[in-house]
mmCIF file of C-alpha atoms in Angstrom:
data_model
loop_
_atom_site.group_PDB
_atom_site.id
_atom_site.type_symbol
_atom_site.label_atom_id
_atom_site.label_comp_id
_atom_site.label_asym_id
_atom_site.label_seq_id
_atom_site.Cartn_x
_atom_site.Cartn_y
_atom_site.Cartn_z
ATOM 1 C CA MET A 27 102.668 160.439 -134.729
ATOM 2 C CA ASP A 28 99.312 159.112 -135.975
ATOM 3 C CA TYR A 29 101.131 156.978 -138.547
ATOM 4 C CA VAL A 30 103.387 155.473 -135.903
ATOM 5 C CA LYS A 31 100.432 154.690 -133.648
ATOM 6 C CA ALA A 32 98.533 153.059 -136.517
ATOM 7 C CA PHE A 33 101.604 151.034 -137.503
ATOM 8 C CA VAL A 34 102.234 149.825 -133.949
ATOM 9 C CA VAL A 35 98.588 148.941 -133.229
ATOM 10 C CA GLY A 36 98.116 147.144 -136.564
ATOM 11 C CA GLY A 37 101.415 145.337 -136.068
ATOM 12 C CA LEU A 38 100.429 144.208 -132.569
ATOM 13 C CA ILE A 39 97.100 142.876 -133.819
ATOM 14 C CA CYS A 40 98.869 140.975 -136.594
ATOM 15 C CA ALA A 41 101.534 139.670 -134.202
ATOM 16 C CA ILE A 42 98.895 138.353 -131.791
ATOM 17 C CA VAL A 43 97.105 136.626 -134.662
ATOM 18 C CA GLN A 44 100.385 135.131 -135.886
ATOM 19 C CA ILE A 45 101.047 133.743 -132.400
ATOM 20 C CA PHE A 46 97.580 132.144 -132.444
ATOM 21 C CA MET A 47 98.327 130.613 -135.841
ATOM 22 C CA ASP A 48 101.702 129.263 -134.712
ATOM 23 C CA LYS A 49 100.867 128.073 -131.187
ATOM 24 C CA THR A 50 97.365 126.618 -131.568
ATOM 25 C CA LYS A 51 95.955 123.868 -133.717
ATOM 26 C CA LEU A 52 93.273 126.194 -135.069
ATOM 27 C CA MET A 53 93.138 126.425 -138.836
ATOM 28 C CA PRO A 54 93.857 129.917 -140.259
ATOM 29 C CA GLY A 55 90.321 130.200 -141.650
ATOM 30 C CA ARG A 56 88.813 129.643 -138.218
ATOM 31 C CA ILE A 57 91.092 132.279 -136.703
ATOM 32 C CA MET A 58 90.110 134.777 -139.402
ATOM 33 C CA VAL A 59 86.394 134.093 -138.909
ATOM 34 C CA GLY A 60 86.940 134.477 -135.163
ATOM 35 C CA LEU A 61 88.528 137.884 -135.727
ATOM 36 C CA VAL A 62 85.587 139.091 -137.813
ATOM 37 C CA CYS A 63 83.130 137.824 -135.181
ATOM 38 C CA LEU A 64 85.185 139.429 -132.387
ATOM 39 C CA GLY A 65 85.091 142.740 -134.277
ATOM 40 C CA CYS A 66 81.288 142.456 -134.502
ATOM 41 C CA ILE A 67 80.991 141.694 -130.795
ATOM 42 C CA LEU A 68 83.314 144.536 -129.769
ATOM 43 C CA GLY A 69 81.341 146.897 -132.037
ATOM 44 C CA PHE A 70 78.073 145.742 -130.476
ATOM 45 C CA LEU A 71 79.452 146.391 -126.997
ATOM 46 C CA GLY A 72 80.543 149.871 -128.103
ATOM 47 C CA TRP A 73 84.223 149.231 -127.376
ATOM 48 C CA TYR A 74 85.664 149.117 -130.865
ATOM 49 C CA GLN A 75 84.759 152.598 -132.123
ATOM 50 C CA PRO A 76 86.692 154.366 -129.324
ATOM 51 C CA PHE A 77 89.629 152.066 -130.129
ATOM 52 C CA ILE A 78 89.411 153.069 -133.822
ATOM 53 C CA ASP A 79 89.195 156.742 -132.846
ATOM 54 C CA TRP A 80 92.406 156.349 -130.845
ATOM 55 C CA ALA A 81 94.388 153.988 -133.106
ATOM 56 C CA GLY A 82 93.154 155.119 -136.526
ATOM 57 C CA SER A 83 93.720 152.805 -139.463
ATOM 58 C CA GLY A 84 95.807 150.456 -137.309
ATOM 59 C CA ALA A 85 92.526 149.298 -135.789
ATOM 60 C CA SER A 86 90.156 149.762 -138.737
ATOM 61 C CA VAL A 87 92.122 147.905 -141.435
ATOM 62 C CA PRO A 88 92.635 144.407 -139.884
ATOM 63 C CA LEU A 89 89.841 141.830 -139.825
ATOM 64 C CA LEU A 90 88.619 143.125 -136.482
ATOM 65 C CA GLY A 91 87.802 146.405 -138.223
ATOM 66 C CA PHE A 92 85.996 144.544 -141.021
ATOM 67 C CA GLY A 93 83.815 142.817 -138.427
ATOM 68 C CA ASN A 94 83.048 146.171 -136.853
ATOM 69 C CA THR A 95 82.162 147.590 -140.282
ATOM 70 C CA LEU A 96 79.766 144.689 -140.875
ATOM 71 C CA PHE A 97 78.129 145.296 -137.501
ATOM 72 C CA LYS A 98 77.697 149.017 -138.177
ATOM 73 C CA GLY A 99 76.219 148.234 -141.599
ATOM 74 C CA VAL A 100 73.717 145.780 -140.143
ATOM 75 C CA LYS A 101 72.782 148.287 -137.451
ATOM 76 C CA GLU A 102 72.166 150.996 -140.067
ATOM 77 C CA GLY A 103 70.354 148.532 -142.338
ATOM 78 C CA ILE A 104 67.958 147.553 -139.569
ATOM 79 C CA ALA A 105 67.277 151.229 -138.821
ATOM 80 C CA GLU A 106 66.491 151.923 -142.508
ATOM 81 C CA LYS A 107 64.880 148.707 -143.779
ATOM 82 C CA GLY A 108 63.817 146.795 -140.688
ATOM 83 C CA PHE A 109 64.237 143.016 -140.775
ATOM 84 C CA LEU A 110 65.576 143.060 -144.350
ATOM 85 C CA GLY A 111 68.471 145.251 -143.151
ATOM 86 C CA ILE A 112 69.894 142.241 -141.283
ATOM 87 C CA PHE A 113 70.715 140.679 -144.649
ATOM 88 C CA THR A 114 71.609 143.765 -146.699
ATOM 89 C CA GLY A 115 73.299 146.115 -144.234
ATOM 90 C CA GLY A 116 76.570 144.252 -143.742
ATOM 91 C CA LEU A 117 77.140 143.684 -147.436
ATOM 92 C CA THR A 118 76.339 147.297 -148.236
ATOM 93 C CA ALA A 119 78.805 148.561 -145.639
ATOM 94 C CA GLY A 120 81.556 146.121 -146.603
ATOM 95 C CA SER A 121 81.045 146.197 -150.364
ATOM 96 C CA ALA A 122 84.012 148.474 -151.152
ATOM 97 C CA GLY A 123 86.463 146.261 -149.264
ATOM 98 C CA ILE A 124 85.033 143.057 -150.714
ATOM 99 C CA CYS A 125 85.100 144.448 -154.257
ATOM 100 C CA GLY A 126 88.651 145.743 -153.802
ATOM 101 C CA ALA A 127 89.841 142.333 -152.587
ATOM 102 C CA LEU A 128 88.262 140.617 -155.594
ATOM 103 C CA VAL A 129 89.565 143.090 -158.183
ATOM 104 C CA PHE A 130 93.110 143.314 -156.821
ATOM 105 C CA GLY A 131 93.276 139.554 -156.272
ATOM 106 C CA TYR A 132 92.272 139.014 -159.893
ATOM 107 C CA LEU A 133 94.813 141.561 -161.144
ATOM 108 C CA ALA A 134 97.551 139.934 -159.055
ATOM 109 C CA SER A 135 96.655 136.538 -160.546
ATOM 110 C CA LEU A 136 97.036 137.978 -164.041
ATOM 111 C CA ILE A 137 100.416 139.524 -163.281
ATOM 112 C CA PHE A 138 102.029 136.754 -161.248
ATOM 113 C CA LYS A 139 100.631 133.569 -162.875
ATOM 114 C CA PRO A 140 99.669 131.528 -159.778
ATOM 115 C CA LYS A 141 100.526 127.828 -159.618
ATOM 116 C CA MET A 142 99.105 124.931 -157.658
ATOM 117 C CA LYS A 143 101.060 123.717 -154.640
ATOM 118 C CA LYS A 144 102.943 120.468 -155.125
#
């Protein structure tokens, strides 16, 4: 049942974002940045972690979860390194996801030979 819940929650988040992309004049990049910022804000308010505990990976994988991860990293970085943790904490916490996106994006570009749009 956990898999079904994660699938439904992740799908609802993605569907809401798709509606925003289709029905507003906001550029996709602005919507994505808004999702990361919203995840940070919800993490700061303490609302996102209970949502992750309930929904599992359906809530932690989308960009909202990445924003929450950045917030938690900054919070831990400040606790460990003080002011310098503001700059290092988020990147330390999100480094695995960022590295994975870069590596798999590069591998996909080698396999599928990307082309410029016409």
